[in-house]
Tab-separated table of C-alpha atoms and ligand atoms in Angstrom:
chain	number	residue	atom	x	y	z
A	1014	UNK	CA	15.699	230.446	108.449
A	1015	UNK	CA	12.771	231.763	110.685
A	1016	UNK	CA	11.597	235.587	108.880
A	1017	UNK	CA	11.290	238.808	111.735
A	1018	UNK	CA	9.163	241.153	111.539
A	1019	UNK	CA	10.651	243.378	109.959
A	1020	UNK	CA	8.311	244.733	106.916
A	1021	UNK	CA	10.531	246.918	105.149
A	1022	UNK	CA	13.490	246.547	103.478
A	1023	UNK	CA	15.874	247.871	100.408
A	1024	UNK	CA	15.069	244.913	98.421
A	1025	UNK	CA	11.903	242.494	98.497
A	1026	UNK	CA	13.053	239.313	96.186
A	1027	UNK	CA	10.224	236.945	95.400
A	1028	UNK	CA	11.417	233.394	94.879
A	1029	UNK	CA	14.359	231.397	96.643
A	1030	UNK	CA	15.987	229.650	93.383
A	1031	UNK	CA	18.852	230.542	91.995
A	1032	UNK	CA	18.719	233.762	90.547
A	1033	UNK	CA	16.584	235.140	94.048
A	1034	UNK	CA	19.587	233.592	95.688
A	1035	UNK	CA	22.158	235.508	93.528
A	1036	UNK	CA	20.822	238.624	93.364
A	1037	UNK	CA	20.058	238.304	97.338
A	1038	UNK	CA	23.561	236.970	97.613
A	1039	UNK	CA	25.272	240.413	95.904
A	1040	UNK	CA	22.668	242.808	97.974
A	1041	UNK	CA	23.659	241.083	101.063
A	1042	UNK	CA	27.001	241.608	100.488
A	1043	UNK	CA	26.965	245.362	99.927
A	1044	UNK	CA	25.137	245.817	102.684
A	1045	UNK	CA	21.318	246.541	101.375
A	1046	UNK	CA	18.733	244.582	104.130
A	1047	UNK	CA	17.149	241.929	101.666
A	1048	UNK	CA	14.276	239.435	101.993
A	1049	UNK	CA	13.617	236.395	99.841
A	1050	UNK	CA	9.553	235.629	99.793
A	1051	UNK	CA	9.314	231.738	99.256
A	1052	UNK	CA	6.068	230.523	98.518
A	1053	UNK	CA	6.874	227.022	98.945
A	1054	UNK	CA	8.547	225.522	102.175
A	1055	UNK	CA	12.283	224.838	101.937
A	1056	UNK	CA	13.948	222.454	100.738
A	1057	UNK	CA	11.390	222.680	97.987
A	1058	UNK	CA	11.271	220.205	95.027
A	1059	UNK	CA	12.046	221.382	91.915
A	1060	UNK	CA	11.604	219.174	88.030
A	1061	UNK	CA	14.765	219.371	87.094
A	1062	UNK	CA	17.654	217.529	86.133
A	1063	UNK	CA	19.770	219.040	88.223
A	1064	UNK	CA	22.724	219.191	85.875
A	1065	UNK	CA	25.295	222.218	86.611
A	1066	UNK	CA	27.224	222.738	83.596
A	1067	UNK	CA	31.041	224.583	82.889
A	1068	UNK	CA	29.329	228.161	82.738
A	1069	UNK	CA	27.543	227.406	86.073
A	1070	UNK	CA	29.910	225.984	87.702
A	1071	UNK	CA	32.068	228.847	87.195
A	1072	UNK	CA	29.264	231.664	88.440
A	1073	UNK	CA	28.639	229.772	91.495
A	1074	UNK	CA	31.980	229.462	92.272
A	1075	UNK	CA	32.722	233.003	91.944
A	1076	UNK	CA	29.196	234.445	93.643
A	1077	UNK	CA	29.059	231.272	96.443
A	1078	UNK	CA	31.794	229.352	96.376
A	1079	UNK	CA	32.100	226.001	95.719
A	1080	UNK	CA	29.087	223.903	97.030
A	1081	UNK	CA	28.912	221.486	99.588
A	1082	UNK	CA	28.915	217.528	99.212
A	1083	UNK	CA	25.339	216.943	100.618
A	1084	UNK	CA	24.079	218.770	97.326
A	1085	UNK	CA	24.965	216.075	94.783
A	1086	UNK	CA	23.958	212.983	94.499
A	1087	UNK	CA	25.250	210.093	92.700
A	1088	UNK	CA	27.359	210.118	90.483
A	1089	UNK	CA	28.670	213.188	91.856
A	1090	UNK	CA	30.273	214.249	88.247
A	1091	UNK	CA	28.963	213.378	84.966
A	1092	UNK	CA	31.340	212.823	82.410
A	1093	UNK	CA	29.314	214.417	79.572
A	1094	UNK	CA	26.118	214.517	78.078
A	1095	UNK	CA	25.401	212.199	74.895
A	1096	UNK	CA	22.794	213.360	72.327
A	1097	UNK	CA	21.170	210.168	70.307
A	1098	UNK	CA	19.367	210.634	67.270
A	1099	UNK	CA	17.165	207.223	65.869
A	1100	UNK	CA	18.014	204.791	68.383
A	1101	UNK	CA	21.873	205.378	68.329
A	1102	UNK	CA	24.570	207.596	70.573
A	1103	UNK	CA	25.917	210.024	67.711
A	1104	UNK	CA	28.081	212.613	69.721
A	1105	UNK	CA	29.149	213.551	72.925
A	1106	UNK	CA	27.990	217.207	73.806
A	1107	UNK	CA	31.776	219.777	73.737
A	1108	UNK	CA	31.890	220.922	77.240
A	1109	UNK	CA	33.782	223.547	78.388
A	1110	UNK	CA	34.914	221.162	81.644
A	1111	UNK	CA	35.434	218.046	81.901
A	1112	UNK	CA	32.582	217.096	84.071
A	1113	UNK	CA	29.057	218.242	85.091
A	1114	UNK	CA	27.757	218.419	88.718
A	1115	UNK	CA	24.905	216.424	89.570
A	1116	UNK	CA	22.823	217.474	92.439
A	1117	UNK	CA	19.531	217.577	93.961
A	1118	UNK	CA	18.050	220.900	93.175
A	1119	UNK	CA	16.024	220.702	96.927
A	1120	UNK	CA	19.328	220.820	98.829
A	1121	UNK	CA	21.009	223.033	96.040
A	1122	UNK	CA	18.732	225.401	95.964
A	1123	UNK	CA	18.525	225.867	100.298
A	1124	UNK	CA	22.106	225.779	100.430
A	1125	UNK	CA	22.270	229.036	97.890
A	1126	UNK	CA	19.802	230.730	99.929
A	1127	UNK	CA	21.589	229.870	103.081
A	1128	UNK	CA	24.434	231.167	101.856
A	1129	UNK	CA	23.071	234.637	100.703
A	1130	UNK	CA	22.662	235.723	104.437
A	1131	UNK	CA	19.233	237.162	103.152
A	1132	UNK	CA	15.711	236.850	105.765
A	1133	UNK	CA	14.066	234.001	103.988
A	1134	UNK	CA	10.580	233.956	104.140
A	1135	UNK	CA	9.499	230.388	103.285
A	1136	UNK	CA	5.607	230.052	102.744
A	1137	UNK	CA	5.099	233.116	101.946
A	1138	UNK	CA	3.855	233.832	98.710
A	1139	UNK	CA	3.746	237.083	96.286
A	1140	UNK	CA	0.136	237.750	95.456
A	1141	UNK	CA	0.308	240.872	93.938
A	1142	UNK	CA	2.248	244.533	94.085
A	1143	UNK	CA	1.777	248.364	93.773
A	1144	UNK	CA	4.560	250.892	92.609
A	1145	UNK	CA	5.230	254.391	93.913
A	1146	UNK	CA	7.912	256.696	92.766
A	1147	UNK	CA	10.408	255.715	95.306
A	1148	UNK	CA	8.906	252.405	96.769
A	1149	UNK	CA	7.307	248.669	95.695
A	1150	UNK	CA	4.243	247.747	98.276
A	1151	UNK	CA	4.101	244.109	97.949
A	1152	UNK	CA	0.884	241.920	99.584
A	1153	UNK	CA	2.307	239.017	100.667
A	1154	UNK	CA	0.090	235.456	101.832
A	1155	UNK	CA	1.553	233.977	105.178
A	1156	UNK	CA	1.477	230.319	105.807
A	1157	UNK	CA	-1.545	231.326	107.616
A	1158	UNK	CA	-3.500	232.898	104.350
A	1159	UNK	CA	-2.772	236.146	106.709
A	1160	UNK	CA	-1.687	239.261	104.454
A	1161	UNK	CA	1.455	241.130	105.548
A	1162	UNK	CA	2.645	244.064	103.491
A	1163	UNK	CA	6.019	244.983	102.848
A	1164	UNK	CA	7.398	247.988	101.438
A	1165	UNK	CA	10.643	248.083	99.624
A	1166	UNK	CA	12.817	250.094	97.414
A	1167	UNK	CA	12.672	247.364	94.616
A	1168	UNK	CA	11.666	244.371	93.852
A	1169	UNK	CA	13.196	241.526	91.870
A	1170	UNK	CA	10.957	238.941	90.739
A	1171	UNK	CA	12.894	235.861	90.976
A	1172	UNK	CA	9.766	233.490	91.131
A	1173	UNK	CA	10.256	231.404	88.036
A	1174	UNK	CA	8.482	230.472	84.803
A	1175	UNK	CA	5.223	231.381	85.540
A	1176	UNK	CA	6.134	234.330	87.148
A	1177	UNK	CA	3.444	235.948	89.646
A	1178	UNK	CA	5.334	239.358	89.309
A	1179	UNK	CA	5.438	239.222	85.418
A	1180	UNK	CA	1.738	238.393	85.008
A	1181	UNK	CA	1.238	241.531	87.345
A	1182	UNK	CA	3.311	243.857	85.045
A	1183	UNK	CA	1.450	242.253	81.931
A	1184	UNK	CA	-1.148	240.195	82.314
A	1185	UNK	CA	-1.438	239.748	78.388
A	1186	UNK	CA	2.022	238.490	78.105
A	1187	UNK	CA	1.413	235.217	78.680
A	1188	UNK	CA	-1.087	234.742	76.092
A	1189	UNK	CA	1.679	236.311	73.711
A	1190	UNK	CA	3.901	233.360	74.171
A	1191	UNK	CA	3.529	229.238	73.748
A	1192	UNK	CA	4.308	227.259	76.223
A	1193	UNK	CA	5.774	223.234	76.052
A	1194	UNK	CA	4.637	220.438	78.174
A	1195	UNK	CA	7.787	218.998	80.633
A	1196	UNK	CA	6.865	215.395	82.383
A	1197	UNK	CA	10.042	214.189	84.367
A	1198	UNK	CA	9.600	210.225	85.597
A	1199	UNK	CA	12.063	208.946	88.964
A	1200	UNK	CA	12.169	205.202	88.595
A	1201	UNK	CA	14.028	201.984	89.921
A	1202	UNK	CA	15.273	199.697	86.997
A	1203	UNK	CA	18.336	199.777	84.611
A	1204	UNK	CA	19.263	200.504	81.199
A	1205	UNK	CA	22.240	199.876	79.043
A	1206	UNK	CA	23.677	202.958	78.810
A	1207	UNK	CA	26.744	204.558	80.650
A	1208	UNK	CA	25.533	206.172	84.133
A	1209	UNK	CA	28.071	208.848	84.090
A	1210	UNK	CA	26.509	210.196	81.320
A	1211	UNK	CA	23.206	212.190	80.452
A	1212	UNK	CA	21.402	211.249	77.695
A	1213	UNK	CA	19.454	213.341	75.058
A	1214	UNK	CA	17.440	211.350	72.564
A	1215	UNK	CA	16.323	213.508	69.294
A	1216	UNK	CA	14.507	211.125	67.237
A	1217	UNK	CA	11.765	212.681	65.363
A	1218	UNK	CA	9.349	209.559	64.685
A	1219	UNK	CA	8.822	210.291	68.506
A	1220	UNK	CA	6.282	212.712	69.168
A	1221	UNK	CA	7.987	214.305	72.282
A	1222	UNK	CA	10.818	216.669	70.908
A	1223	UNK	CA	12.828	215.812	73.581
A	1224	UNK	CA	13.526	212.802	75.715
A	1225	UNK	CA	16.063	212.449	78.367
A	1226	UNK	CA	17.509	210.029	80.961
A	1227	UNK	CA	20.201	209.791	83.770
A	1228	UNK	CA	20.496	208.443	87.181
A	1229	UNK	CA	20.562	210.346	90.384
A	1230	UNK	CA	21.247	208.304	93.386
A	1231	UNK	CA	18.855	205.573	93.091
A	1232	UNK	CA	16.644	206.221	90.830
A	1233	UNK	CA	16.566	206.152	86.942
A	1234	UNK	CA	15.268	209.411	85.711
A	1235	UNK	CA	13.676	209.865	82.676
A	1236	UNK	CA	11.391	212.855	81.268
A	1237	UNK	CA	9.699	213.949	77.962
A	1238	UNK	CA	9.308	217.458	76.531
A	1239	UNK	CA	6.444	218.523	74.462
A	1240	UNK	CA	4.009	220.733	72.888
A	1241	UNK	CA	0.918	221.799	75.162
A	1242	UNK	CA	-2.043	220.073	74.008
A	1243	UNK	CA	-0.417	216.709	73.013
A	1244	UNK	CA	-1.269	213.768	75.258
A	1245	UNK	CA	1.764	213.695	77.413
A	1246	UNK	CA	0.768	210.168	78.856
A	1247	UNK	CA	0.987	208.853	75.366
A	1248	UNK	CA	4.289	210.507	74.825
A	1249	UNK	CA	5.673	209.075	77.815
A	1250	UNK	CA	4.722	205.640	76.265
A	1251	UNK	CA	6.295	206.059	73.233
A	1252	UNK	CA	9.403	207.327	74.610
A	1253	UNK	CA	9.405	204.325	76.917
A	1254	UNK	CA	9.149	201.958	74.315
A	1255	UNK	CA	11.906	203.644	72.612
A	1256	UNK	CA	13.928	202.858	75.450
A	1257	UNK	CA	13.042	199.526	75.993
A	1258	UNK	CA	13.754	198.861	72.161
A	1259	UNK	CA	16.787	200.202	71.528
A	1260	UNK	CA	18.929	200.740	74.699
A	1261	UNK	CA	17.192	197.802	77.246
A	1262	UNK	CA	15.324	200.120	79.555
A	1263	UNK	CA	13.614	197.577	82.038
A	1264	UNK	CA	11.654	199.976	84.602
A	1265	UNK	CA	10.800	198.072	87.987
A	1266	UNK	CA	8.755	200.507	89.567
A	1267	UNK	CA	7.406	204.739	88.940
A	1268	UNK	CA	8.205	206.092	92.389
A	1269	UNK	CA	7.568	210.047	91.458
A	1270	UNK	CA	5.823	211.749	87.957
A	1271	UNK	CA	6.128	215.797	88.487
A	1272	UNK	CA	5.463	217.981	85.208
A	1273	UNK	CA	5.338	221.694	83.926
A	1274	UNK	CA	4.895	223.863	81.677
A	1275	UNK	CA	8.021	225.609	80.027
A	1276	UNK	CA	7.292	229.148	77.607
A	1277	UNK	CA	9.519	229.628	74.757
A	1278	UNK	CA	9.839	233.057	75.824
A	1279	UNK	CA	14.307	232.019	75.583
A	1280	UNK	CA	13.586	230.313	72.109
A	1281	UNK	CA	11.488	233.276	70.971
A	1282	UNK	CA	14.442	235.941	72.572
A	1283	UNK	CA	11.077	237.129	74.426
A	1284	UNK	CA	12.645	238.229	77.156
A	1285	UNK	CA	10.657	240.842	80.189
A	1286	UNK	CA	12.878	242.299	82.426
A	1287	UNK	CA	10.554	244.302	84.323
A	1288	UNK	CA	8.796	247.412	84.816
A	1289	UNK	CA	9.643	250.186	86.767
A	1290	UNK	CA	11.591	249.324	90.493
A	1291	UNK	CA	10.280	245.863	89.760
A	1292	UNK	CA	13.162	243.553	87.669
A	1293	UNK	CA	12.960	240.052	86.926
A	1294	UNK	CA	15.679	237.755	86.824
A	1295	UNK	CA	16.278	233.559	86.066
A	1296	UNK	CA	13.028	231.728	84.331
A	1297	UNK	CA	10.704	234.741	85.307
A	1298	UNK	CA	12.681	237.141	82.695
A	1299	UNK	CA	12.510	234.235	79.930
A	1300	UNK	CA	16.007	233.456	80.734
A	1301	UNK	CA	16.719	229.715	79.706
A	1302	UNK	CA	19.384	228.270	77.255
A	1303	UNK	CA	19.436	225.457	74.768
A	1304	UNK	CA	18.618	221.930	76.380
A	1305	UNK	CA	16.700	223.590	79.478
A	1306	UNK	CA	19.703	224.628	81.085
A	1307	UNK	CA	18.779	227.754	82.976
A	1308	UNK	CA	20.891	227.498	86.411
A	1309	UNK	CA	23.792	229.637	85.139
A	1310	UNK	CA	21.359	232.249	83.227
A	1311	UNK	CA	19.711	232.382	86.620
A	1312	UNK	CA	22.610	232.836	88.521
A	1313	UNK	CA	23.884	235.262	86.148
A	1314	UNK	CA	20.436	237.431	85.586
A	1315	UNK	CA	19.827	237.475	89.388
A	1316	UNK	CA	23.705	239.068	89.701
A	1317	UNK	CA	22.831	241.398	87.451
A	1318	UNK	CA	19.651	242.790	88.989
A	1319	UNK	CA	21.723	243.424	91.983
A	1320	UNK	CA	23.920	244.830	89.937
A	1321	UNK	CA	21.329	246.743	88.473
A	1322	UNK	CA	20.033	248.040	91.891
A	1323	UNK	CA	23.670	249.237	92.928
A	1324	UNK	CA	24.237	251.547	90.067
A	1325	UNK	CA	20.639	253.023	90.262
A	1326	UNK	CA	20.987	253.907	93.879
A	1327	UNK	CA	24.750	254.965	93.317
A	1328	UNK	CA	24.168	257.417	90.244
A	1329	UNK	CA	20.082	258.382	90.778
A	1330	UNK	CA	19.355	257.168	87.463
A	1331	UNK	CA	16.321	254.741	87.049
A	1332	UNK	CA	16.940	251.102	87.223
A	1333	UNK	CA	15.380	249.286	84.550
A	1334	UNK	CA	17.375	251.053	81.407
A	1335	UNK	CA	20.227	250.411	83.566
A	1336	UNK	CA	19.258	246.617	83.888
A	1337	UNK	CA	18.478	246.173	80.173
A	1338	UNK	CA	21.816	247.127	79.224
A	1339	UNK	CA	23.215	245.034	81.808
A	1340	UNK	CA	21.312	242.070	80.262
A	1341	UNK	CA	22.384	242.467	76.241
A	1342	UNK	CA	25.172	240.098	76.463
A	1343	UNK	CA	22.893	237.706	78.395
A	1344	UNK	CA	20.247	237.359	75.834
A	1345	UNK	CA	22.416	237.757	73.024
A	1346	UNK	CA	24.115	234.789	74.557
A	1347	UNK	CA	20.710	232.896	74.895
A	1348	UNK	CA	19.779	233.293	71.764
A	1349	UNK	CA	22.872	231.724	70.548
A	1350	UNK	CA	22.444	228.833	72.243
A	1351	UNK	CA	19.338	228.249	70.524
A	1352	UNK	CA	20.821	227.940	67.584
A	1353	UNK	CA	21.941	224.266	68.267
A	1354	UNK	CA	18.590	223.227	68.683
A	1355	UNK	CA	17.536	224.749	65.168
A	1356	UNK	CA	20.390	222.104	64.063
A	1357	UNK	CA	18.958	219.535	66.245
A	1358	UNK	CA	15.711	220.261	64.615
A	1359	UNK	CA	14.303	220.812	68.192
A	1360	UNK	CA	13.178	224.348	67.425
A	1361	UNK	CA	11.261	223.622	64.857
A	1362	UNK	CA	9.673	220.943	66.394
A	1363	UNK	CA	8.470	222.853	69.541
B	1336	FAD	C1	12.427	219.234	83.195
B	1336	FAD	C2	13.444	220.305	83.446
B	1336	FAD	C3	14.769	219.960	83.637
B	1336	FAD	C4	15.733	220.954	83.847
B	1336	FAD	N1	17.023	220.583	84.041
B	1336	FAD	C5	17.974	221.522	84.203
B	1336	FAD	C6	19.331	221.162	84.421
B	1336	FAD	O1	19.672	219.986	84.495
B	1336	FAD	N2	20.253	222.151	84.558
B	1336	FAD	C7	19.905	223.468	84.489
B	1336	FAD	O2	20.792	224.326	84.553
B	1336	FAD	N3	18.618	223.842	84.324
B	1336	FAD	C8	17.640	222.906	84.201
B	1336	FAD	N4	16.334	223.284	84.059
B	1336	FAD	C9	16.002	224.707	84.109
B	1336	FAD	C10	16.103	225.238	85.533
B	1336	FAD	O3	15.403	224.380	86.413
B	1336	FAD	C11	15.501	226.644	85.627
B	1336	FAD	O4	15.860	227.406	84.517
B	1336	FAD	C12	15.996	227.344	86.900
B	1336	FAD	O5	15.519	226.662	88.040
B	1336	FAD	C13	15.512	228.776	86.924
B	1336	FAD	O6	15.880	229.340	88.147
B	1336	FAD	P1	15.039	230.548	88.750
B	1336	FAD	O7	15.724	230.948	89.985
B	1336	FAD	O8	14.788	231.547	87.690
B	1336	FAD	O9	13.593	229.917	89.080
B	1336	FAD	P2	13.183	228.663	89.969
B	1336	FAD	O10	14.324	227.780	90.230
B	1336	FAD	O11	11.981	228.099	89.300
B	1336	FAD	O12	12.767	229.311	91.348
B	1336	FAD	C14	11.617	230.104	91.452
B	1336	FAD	C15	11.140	230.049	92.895
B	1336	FAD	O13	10.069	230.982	93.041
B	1336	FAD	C16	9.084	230.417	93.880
B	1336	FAD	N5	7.838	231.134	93.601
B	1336	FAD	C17	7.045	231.024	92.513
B	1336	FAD	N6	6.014	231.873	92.594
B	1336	FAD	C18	6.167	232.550	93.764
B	1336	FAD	C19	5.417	233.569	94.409
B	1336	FAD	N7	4.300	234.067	93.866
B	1336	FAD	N8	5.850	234.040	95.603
B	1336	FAD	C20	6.992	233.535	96.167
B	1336	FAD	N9	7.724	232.553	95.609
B	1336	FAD	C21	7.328	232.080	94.411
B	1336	FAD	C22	9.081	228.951	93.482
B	1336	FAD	O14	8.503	228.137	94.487
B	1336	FAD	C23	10.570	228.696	93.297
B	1336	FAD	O15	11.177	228.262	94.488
B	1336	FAD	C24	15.347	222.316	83.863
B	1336	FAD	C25	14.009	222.667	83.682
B	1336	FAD	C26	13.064	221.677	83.483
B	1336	FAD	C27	11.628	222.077	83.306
């Protein structure tokens, strides 16, 4: 995926994750000349549990096609994910299929970004952006800290949660939102619980609001969710303990700890999408639905701000109303899905 040198284009998308990789994908498609800026080299790692539910499944099936086998990892299919209040399995979560994918976001991710036929530019990061009337002139770092500027139609900010481009269209936004604590742990050991299923453990004498576990190849992942400020070290403790008491977690060895921070912009229905020829799409827009599943709003946003782009061009109308519309049903959906969590207690909690 070597970049040219080419330094303009119709659309300059900044991120290579899953709703850069849609939105590229639809562009590409059409016909418009696209580049994805990647400020990380790829395959990048991403915290996640790399669960693709029904709705996902679907949307990447009908933008990509169905993905290859080198993206999963074992088990391949997950029958379901289990949500455990106080020590105990209660429920298994309805899904709308009867299986979840389970694959490594690194190769995931590439492979969507392969398949968008878009330049990739990997380490090469957004820094910052200036809009004309008909034009975005982005300043973009090289691998070599050397600035190159590229000048394109739009842009779509596709760079995740703590979106560079969003901070640059408000820089007080972030202060307007709270953000939550994520800590994911990749371990050897065992546990007694079901490997074909992902777990969700709501108890609330446990300080993290959210605990979860599931295997992926080799390794035994666990992870805690929880407000900023808390010590996360001692919620990772306490959740550990929980496992060990009441399902028989015996960890051999910590191989990887990676953690994040997470807004509640989705929770909140605090959603940005944009300003001016710049859109944002995925995690950067707030898009992320109950549980921290936010591959299929990604997917979907990032179609949509292709969409988005299409229409403008096609009628000469500006794109951002055009993109807001486009989005109701996406946030109305969101919303929605945080609405399980308020029964969870989850919400309230974080
Ligand atoms: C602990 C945890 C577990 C999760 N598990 C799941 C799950 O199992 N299933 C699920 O559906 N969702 C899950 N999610 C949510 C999911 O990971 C995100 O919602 C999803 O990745 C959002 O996709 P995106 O394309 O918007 O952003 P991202 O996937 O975050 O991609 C953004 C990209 O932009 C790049 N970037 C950032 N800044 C710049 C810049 N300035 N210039 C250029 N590039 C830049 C980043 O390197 C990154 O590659 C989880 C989240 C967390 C925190």
């Amino acid at each position: 995926m070597a970049a040219n040198n080419r330094t303009t284009y119709d659309v300059l998308i900044a991120g290579a994750g899953p709703a850069g990789a849609a939105a590229a994908k639809k562009l590409v498609d059409i016909g418009y000349r696209v580049a994805i800026a990647e400020k990380r080299q790829l395959p990048r790692y991403k915290i996640c549990s790399g669960l693709v539910i029904d709705r996902a499944q679907d949307l990447l099936n009908e933008y990509f096609g169905d993905p290859p086998e080198e993206v999963f990892c074992a088990p391949a299919l997950l029958k379901g994910v289990r949500i455990c209040p106080k020590g105990d399995i209660i429920s298994d979560f309805p899904l709308g299929k009867p299986y979840i994918y389970n694959v490594w976001r690194s190769s995931f991710d590439r492979w969507l970004v392969q398949q968008s036929g878009a330049d990739v530019l990997e380490e090469h990061k957004l820094i910052g952006f200036r809009q004309a009337e008909s034009a975005v002139y982005a300043d973009i770092e090289d691998p070599d800290k050397e600035l190159l500027h590229i000048k394109a139609s739009y842009l779509i900010g596709a760079d995740g949660g703590s979106s560079l481009a969003r901070n640059r269209l408000d820089s007080t936004f972030n202060k307007q939102v709270h953000w939550n604590t994520f800590v994911q742990l990749y371990c050897t050991g065992d546990i007694e619980l079901d490997p074909e299923f992902y777990y969700m453990f709501f108890d609330p004498s446990l300080q993290a609001f959210y605990t979860w576990l599931h295997y992926k190849d080799d390794y035994l992942v666990y992870g805690v969710g929880t407000r900023i400020g808390e010590s996360l070290s001692s919620c990772v403790d306490e959740s550990t303990k929980y496992l060990e008491k009441y399902f028989d977690l015996k960890v051999d060895s910590v191989n990887r700890k990676t953690g994040c921070i997470v807004s509640d912009m989705a929770v909140s229905g605090n959603f940005m999408p944009g300003g001016g020829r710049v859109l944002l799409a995925g995690e950067a827009a707030g898009f992320m639905n109950v549980f921290g599943e936010g591959i299929s709003s990604a997917l979907a946003t990032g179609h949509l701000a292709a969409s988005a782009i299409c229409e403008a061009d096609a009628s000469g109308d500006p794109v951002l109303p055009i993109y807001e519309e486009l989005l109701e049903p996406e946030k109305r959906m969101t919303v929605q899905s945080w609405g399980i969590a308020g029964d969870l207690s989850i919400a309230k909690k974080q």
